[in-house]
Amino acid sequence: MIEEDEVDLVLNDLFELYGYDFTNYARASLKRRINRLFLLDKFPSFAEFRYRLKSDADYIKRVIEGLTVTVTEMFRDPLFYKILRAEVIPSLASKPFIRIWHAGCSTGEEVFSMAILLKEAGLLHKSLLYATDLNPEVLEKARKGIFPIVQMKQYSENYIESGGKNDFSAYYTAQYSQAKFVETLAERMIFSTHNLVSDRSFNEFDLILCRNVLIYFDKYLQERVLNLFNESIGTLGYLALGSKETLNFSAIKPNYKQINKEKIWRRIS
Ligand SMILES: C[S@@+](CC[C@H](N)C(=O)[O-])C[C@H]1O[C@@H](n2cnc3c(N)ncnc32)[C@H](O)[C@@H]1O
Protein backbone atom coordinates (compact mmCIF):
# COMPACT_ATOMS: atom_id res chain seq x y z
CA MET A 1 0.00 0.00 0.00
CA ILE A 2 1.09 3.55 -0.70
CA GLU A 3 2.04 5.62 2.34
CA GLU A 4 1.23 9.22 3.11
CA ASP A 5 4.66 10.60 2.07
CA GLU A 6 4.44 8.62 -1.18
CA VAL A 7 1.09 10.25 -1.92
CA ASP A 8 2.89 13.60 -1.63
CA LEU A 9 5.51 12.42 -4.14
CA VAL A 10 2.82 11.38 -6.62
CA LEU A 11 1.02 14.70 -6.24
CA ASN A 12 4.26 16.56 -6.69
CA ASP A 13 5.11 14.62 -9.88
CA LEU A 14 1.64 15.21 -11.31
CA PHE A 15 2.02 18.93 -10.77
CA GLU A 16 5.67 19.36 -11.76
CA LEU A 17 5.53 17.20 -14.87
CA TYR A 18 1.96 17.52 -16.10
CA GLY A 19 0.51 20.64 -14.43
CA TYR A 20 -2.31 18.80 -12.63
CA ASP A 21 -2.65 20.05 -9.07
CA PHE A 22 -4.47 17.58 -6.81
CA THR A 23 -2.91 18.91 -3.58
CA ASN A 24 -6.17 20.27 -2.21
CA TYR A 25 -8.40 17.36 -3.06
CA ALA A 26 -10.00 15.60 -0.06
CA ARG A 27 -7.02 13.60 1.12
CA ALA A 28 -8.54 10.31 2.32
CA SER A 29 -10.44 9.53 -0.89
CA LEU A 30 -7.53 10.69 -3.05
CA LYS A 31 -5.19 8.32 -1.21
CA ARG A 32 -7.72 5.52 -1.63
CA ARG A 33 -7.89 6.10 -5.37
CA ILE A 34 -4.08 6.23 -5.78
CA ASN A 35 -3.85 2.93 -3.91
CA ARG A 36 -6.58 1.44 -6.07
CA LEU A 37 -4.73 2.37 -9.25
CA PHE A 38 -1.47 1.01 -7.86
CA LEU A 39 -3.11 -2.35 -7.08
CA LEU A 40 -5.17 -2.54 -10.29
CA ASP A 41 -2.12 -1.99 -12.47
CA LYS A 42 -0.15 -4.52 -10.42
CA PHE A 43 3.00 -2.50 -9.78
CA PRO A 44 5.55 -4.54 -7.82
CA SER A 45 6.76 -1.46 -5.95
CA PHE A 46 6.04 2.21 -5.44
CA ALA A 47 9.29 3.07 -7.26
CA GLU A 48 8.00 1.34 -10.41
CA PHE A 49 4.67 3.07 -10.19
CA ARG A 50 6.46 6.40 -9.92
CA TYR A 51 8.83 5.60 -12.75
CA ARG A 52 5.88 4.82 -15.05
CA LEU A 53 4.18 8.03 -14.00
CA LYS A 54 7.26 10.08 -14.78
CA SER A 55 8.36 8.38 -17.97
CA ASP A 56 5.13 7.48 -19.78
CA ALA A 57 3.11 10.54 -20.79
CA ASP A 58 0.28 8.28 -22.03
CA TYR A 59 -0.10 6.69 -18.62
CA ILE A 60 -1.17 10.08 -17.26
CA LYS A 61 -4.58 9.64 -18.94
CA ARG A 62 -5.12 6.53 -16.90
CA VAL A 63 -3.96 8.29 -13.73
CA ILE A 64 -6.38 11.19 -14.22
CA GLU A 65 -9.16 8.71 -14.89
CA GLY A 66 -8.16 6.78 -11.75
CA LEU A 67 -7.96 9.82 -9.49
CA THR A 68 -11.23 11.46 -10.51
CA VAL A 69 -14.77 10.17 -10.13
CA THR A 70 -16.76 10.63 -13.32
CA VAL A 71 -20.05 8.94 -12.38
CA THR A 72 -23.00 10.89 -13.77
CA GLU A 73 -26.48 10.39 -15.20
CA MET A 74 -29.20 12.24 -17.08
CA PHE A 75 -31.69 14.16 -14.93
CA ARG A 76 -29.68 13.14 -11.85
CA ASP A 77 -31.78 14.06 -8.78
CA PRO A 78 -34.99 14.64 -10.80
CA LEU A 79 -36.43 17.04 -8.22
CA PHE A 80 -33.49 19.33 -8.83
CA TYR A 81 -34.43 19.45 -12.54
CA LYS A 82 -38.06 20.02 -11.60
CA ILE A 83 -37.03 23.24 -9.80
CA LEU A 84 -34.87 24.26 -12.76
CA ARG A 85 -37.90 23.79 -15.02
CA ALA A 86 -40.40 25.52 -12.77
CA GLU A 87 -38.40 28.39 -11.28
CA VAL A 88 -34.97 28.97 -12.77
CA ILE A 89 -35.49 28.61 -16.51
CA PRO A 90 -38.69 30.73 -16.64
CA SER A 91 -36.84 33.55 -14.86
CA LEU A 92 -34.15 33.51 -17.58
CA ALA A 93 -36.66 33.50 -20.44
CA SER A 94 -36.80 37.27 -20.93
CA LYS A 95 -33.03 37.57 -21.40
CA PRO A 96 -31.85 38.21 -24.95
CA PHE A 97 -29.18 35.57 -24.46
CA ILE A 98 -28.65 32.85 -21.82
CA ARG A 99 -25.20 31.66 -20.79
CA ILE A 100 -24.85 28.48 -18.75
CA TRP A 101 -21.65 26.86 -17.45
CA HIS A 102 -21.48 23.18 -16.51
CA ALA A 103 -18.24 22.97 -14.52
CA GLY A 104 -17.08 19.36 -14.12
CA CYS A 105 -19.52 18.06 -16.73
CA SER A 106 -17.97 14.58 -17.03
CA THR A 107 -19.35 12.65 -20.03
CA GLY A 108 -22.08 15.20 -20.75
CA GLU A 109 -25.31 13.64 -19.45
CA GLU A 110 -25.98 16.75 -17.34
CA VAL A 111 -25.51 19.09 -20.33
CA PHE A 112 -27.83 17.06 -22.56
CA SER A 113 -30.45 17.11 -19.78
CA MET A 114 -30.19 20.90 -19.65
CA ALA A 115 -30.47 21.18 -23.43
CA ILE A 116 -33.71 19.17 -23.26
CA LEU A 117 -35.13 21.52 -20.60
CA LEU A 118 -34.20 24.58 -22.66
CA LYS A 119 -35.59 23.06 -25.85
CA GLU A 120 -38.89 22.32 -24.14
CA ALA A 121 -39.01 25.89 -22.81
CA GLY A 122 -38.34 27.23 -26.34
CA LEU A 123 -35.07 28.81 -25.20
CA LEU A 124 -32.34 26.55 -26.57
CA HIS A 125 -31.83 28.65 -29.72
CA LYS A 126 -30.76 31.68 -27.62
CA SER A 127 -28.70 29.76 -25.06
CA LEU A 128 -25.05 28.78 -24.94
CA LEU A 129 -24.04 25.81 -22.81
CA TYR A 130 -20.36 25.83 -21.86
CA ALA A 131 -19.38 22.38 -20.64
CA THR A 132 -15.96 21.97 -19.05
CA ASP A 133 -13.95 19.33 -17.26
CA LEU A 134 -10.28 18.84 -16.44
CA ASN A 135 -10.31 15.45 -18.13
CA PRO A 136 -10.12 15.60 -21.96
CA GLU A 137 -11.18 11.94 -22.24
CA VAL A 138 -14.64 12.50 -20.73
CA LEU A 139 -15.13 15.59 -22.92
CA GLU A 140 -14.42 13.49 -26.00
CA LYS A 141 -17.31 11.21 -25.01
CA ALA A 142 -19.56 14.16 -24.12
CA ARG A 143 -19.07 15.74 -27.55
CA LYS A 144 -20.46 12.61 -29.23
CA GLY A 145 -23.73 12.67 -27.25
CA ILE A 146 -23.80 8.89 -27.25
CA PHE A 147 -24.76 7.07 -24.06
CA PRO A 148 -25.36 3.37 -23.29
CA ILE A 149 -28.85 2.30 -24.27
CA VAL A 150 -29.24 0.25 -21.08
CA GLN A 151 -29.38 3.54 -19.16
CA MET A 152 -32.34 4.89 -21.13
CA LYS A 153 -35.04 3.28 -18.99
CA GLN A 154 -33.64 4.97 -15.87
CA TYR A 155 -33.10 8.27 -17.68
CA SER A 156 -36.62 8.20 -19.06
CA GLU A 157 -37.99 7.70 -15.52
CA ASN A 158 -35.83 10.55 -14.23
CA TYR A 159 -37.04 12.75 -17.09
CA ILE A 160 -40.70 12.09 -16.27
CA GLU A 161 -40.06 12.66 -12.55
CA SER A 162 -38.44 15.98 -13.45
CA GLY A 163 -41.72 17.07 -15.06
CA GLY A 164 -40.95 15.99 -18.64
CA LYS A 165 -44.08 15.48 -20.72
CA ASN A 166 -42.69 14.31 -24.05
CA ASP A 167 -41.74 10.89 -25.26
CA PHE A 168 -38.13 10.70 -24.01
CA SER A 169 -37.15 8.25 -26.75
CA ALA A 170 -37.82 10.99 -29.35
CA TYR A 171 -34.57 12.63 -28.20
CA TYR A 172 -32.31 9.80 -29.38
CA THR A 173 -31.92 7.13 -31.97
CA ALA A 174 -30.90 3.64 -30.95
CA GLN A 175 -27.72 2.32 -32.57
CA TYR A 176 -27.07 -1.21 -31.31
CA SER A 177 -26.12 -0.84 -27.64
CA GLN A 178 -25.91 2.95 -27.81
CA ALA A 179 -28.34 5.86 -27.81
CA LYS A 180 -27.29 8.79 -30.01
CA PHE A 181 -28.93 12.04 -28.94
CA VAL A 182 -30.33 14.28 -31.68
CA GLU A 183 -27.84 16.75 -33.14
CA THR A 184 -30.04 19.79 -32.52
CA LEU A 185 -29.54 19.39 -28.77
CA ALA A 186 -25.76 19.68 -29.15
CA GLU A 187 -25.78 22.70 -31.46
CA ARG A 188 -25.58 25.20 -28.60
CA MET A 189 -22.93 23.32 -26.57
CA ILE A 190 -19.25 24.28 -26.32
CA PHE A 191 -16.97 21.67 -24.77
CA SER A 192 -13.57 22.64 -23.44
CA THR A 193 -11.01 21.58 -20.87
CA HIS A 194 -10.96 23.81 -17.82
CA ASN A 195 -9.32 23.04 -14.50
CA LEU A 196 -11.17 24.56 -11.55
CA VAL A 197 -7.94 24.49 -9.53
CA SER A 198 -5.77 26.47 -11.89
CA ASP A 199 -7.86 28.14 -14.61
CA ARG A 200 -9.68 31.44 -14.39
CA SER A 201 -13.17 32.57 -15.12
CA PHE A 202 -13.81 32.93 -18.85
CA ASN A 203 -17.22 34.62 -19.09
CA GLU A 204 -20.20 35.88 -17.15
CA PHE A 205 -23.02 33.38 -16.67
CA ASP A 206 -26.72 33.37 -15.82
CA LEU A 207 -26.47 29.90 -14.34
CA ILE A 208 -23.49 27.85 -13.18
CA LEU A 209 -23.90 24.17 -12.38
CA CYS A 210 -21.08 22.50 -10.51
CA ARG A 211 -22.64 19.37 -9.14
CA ASN A 212 -20.85 16.55 -7.36
CA VAL A 213 -17.41 18.07 -7.90
CA LEU A 214 -16.76 20.11 -4.73
CA ILE A 215 -17.22 17.02 -2.53
CA TYR A 216 -13.84 15.82 -3.82
CA PHE A 217 -12.08 19.04 -2.73
CA ASP A 218 -10.90 20.11 0.73
CA LYS A 219 -12.47 23.18 2.40
CA TYR A 220 -9.76 25.54 1.16
CA LEU A 221 -10.20 24.52 -2.48
CA GLN A 222 -14.00 24.57 -2.19
CA GLU A 223 -13.78 28.18 -1.03
CA ARG A 224 -11.45 29.13 -3.89
CA VAL A 225 -13.72 27.55 -6.46
CA LEU A 226 -16.81 29.18 -4.95
CA ASN A 227 -15.00 32.51 -5.27
CA LEU A 228 -14.29 31.75 -8.90
CA PHE A 229 -18.01 31.14 -9.44
CA ASN A 230 -18.85 34.32 -7.53
CA GLU A 231 -16.70 36.25 -10.01
CA SER A 232 -18.42 34.52 -12.91
CA ILE A 233 -22.13 34.86 -12.02
CA GLY A 234 -24.03 37.85 -13.37
CA THR A 235 -26.59 39.90 -11.44
CA LEU A 236 -29.47 37.70 -10.29
CA GLY A 237 -27.69 34.67 -11.73
CA TYR A 238 -27.92 31.19 -10.21
CA LEU A 239 -25.47 28.69 -8.76
CA ALA A 240 -26.41 25.01 -8.51
CA LEU A 241 -24.43 22.50 -6.46
CA GLY A 242 -24.76 18.77 -5.79
CA SER A 243 -27.00 17.29 -3.10
CA LYS A 244 -24.13 16.94 -0.59
CA GLU A 245 -22.60 20.35 -1.33
CA THR A 246 -23.28 23.81 0.06
CA LEU A 247 -22.07 27.39 0.05
CA ASN A 248 -23.36 27.96 3.59
CA PHE A 249 -19.87 28.06 5.12
CA SER A 250 -18.40 30.27 2.44
CA ALA A 251 -17.57 33.98 2.56
CA ILE A 252 -19.69 34.43 -0.59
CA LYS A 253 -22.88 33.30 1.20
CA PRO A 254 -24.18 36.81 2.03
CA ASN A 255 -24.37 37.50 -1.73
CA TYR A 256 -26.80 34.60 -2.28
CA LYS A 257 -30.23 33.41 -1.31
CA GLN A 258 -31.01 29.71 -1.42
CA ILE A 259 -34.17 29.33 -3.47
CA ASN A 260 -35.10 25.89 -2.13
CA LYS A 261 -33.62 22.83 -0.53
CA GLU A 262 -32.51 21.46 -3.92
CA LYS A 263 -29.19 23.31 -3.63
CA ILE A 264 -29.86 26.23 -5.95
CA TRP A 265 -28.80 29.72 -4.89
CA ARG A 266 -29.57 33.07 -6.51
CA ARG A 267 -27.25 36.02 -6.46
CA ILE A 268 -28.89 38.90 -4.61
CA SER A 269 -26.00 41.37 -4.36
C1 LIG B 1 -18.84 12.98 -10.28
S1 LIG B 1 -18.52 13.86 -11.77
C2 LIG B 1 -19.93 14.96 -11.77
C3 LIG B 1 -20.57 15.06 -13.13
C4 LIG B 1 -21.86 15.89 -13.17
N1 LIG B 1 -21.59 17.27 -12.79
C5 LIG B 1 -22.93 15.29 -12.31
O1 LIG B 1 -23.23 15.82 -11.23
O2 LIG B 1 -23.48 14.26 -12.68
C6 LIG B 1 -17.17 14.92 -11.29
C7 LIG B 1 -16.42 15.52 -12.46
O3 LIG B 1 -15.59 16.58 -11.98
C8 LIG B 1 -14.41 16.59 -12.74
N2 LIG B 1 -13.36 17.31 -12.02
C9 LIG B 1 -12.64 16.88 -10.94
N3 LIG B 1 -11.72 17.81 -10.61
C10 LIG B 1 -11.88 18.85 -11.48
C11 LIG B 1 -11.21 20.09 -11.66
N4 LIG B 1 -10.20 20.46 -10.87
N5 LIG B 1 -11.62 20.91 -12.66
C12 LIG B 1 -12.63 20.54 -13.47
N6 LIG B 1 -13.29 19.38 -13.37
C13 LIG B 1 -12.92 18.53 -12.37
C14 LIG B 1 -14.10 15.12 -12.94
O4 LIG B 1 -13.22 14.91 -14.04
C15 LIG B 1 -15.49 14.53 -13.16
O5 LIG B 1 -15.79 14.44 -14.51
XYZ file of C-alpha atoms and ligand atoms in Angstrom, residues 21-22 25 68-73 76 103-107 110 132-135 138 194-197 210-213 216-217, ligand 1:
58
model
C -2.654 20.053 -9.070
C -4.474 17.579 -6.813
C -8.404 17.360 -3.058
C -11.229 11.456 -10.508
C -14.772 10.171 -10.131
C -16.763 10.629 -13.322
C -20.053 8.943 -12.382
C -22.999 10.895 -13.769
C -26.479 10.394 -15.197
C -29.678 13.135 -11.854
C -18.238 22.965 -14.524
C -17.085 19.361 -14.115
C -19.521 18.061 -16.730
C -17.967 14.584 -17.028
C -19.345 12.655 -20.027
C -25.977 16.751 -17.340
C -15.959 21.966 -19.053
C -13.951 19.325 -17.262
C -10.285 18.845 -16.438
C -10.311 15.451 -18.132
C -14.638 12.505 -20.730
C -10.962 23.812 -17.824
C -9.323 23.036 -14.504
C -11.165 24.562 -11.551
C -7.936 24.495 -9.531
C -21.075 22.498 -10.513
C -22.645 19.373 -9.141
C -20.846 16.550 -7.362
C -17.412 18.071 -7.899
C -13.842 15.821 -3.815
C -12.080 19.041 -2.730
C -18.835 12.980 -10.276
S -18.524 13.860 -11.767
C -19.925 14.958 -11.773
C -20.574 15.060 -13.128
C -21.856 15.891 -13.173
N -21.591 17.268 -12.786
C -22.930 15.286 -12.310
O -23.225 15.825 -11.233
O -23.481 14.256 -12.677
C -17.173 14.919 -11.291
C -16.419 15.516 -12.464
O -15.589 16.576 -11.981
C -14.409 16.588 -12.738
N -13.359 17.307 -12.015
C -12.638 16.884 -10.941
N -11.721 17.810 -10.609
C -11.883 18.855 -11.479
C -11.214 20.092 -11.661
N -10.196 20.455 -10.867
N -11.616 20.913 -12.656
C -12.633 20.538 -13.474
N -13.290 19.376 -13.372
C -12.925 18.532 -12.375
C -14.101 15.116 -12.944
O -13.219 14.906 -14.043
C -15.493 14.530 -13.159
O -15.791 14.437 -14.513
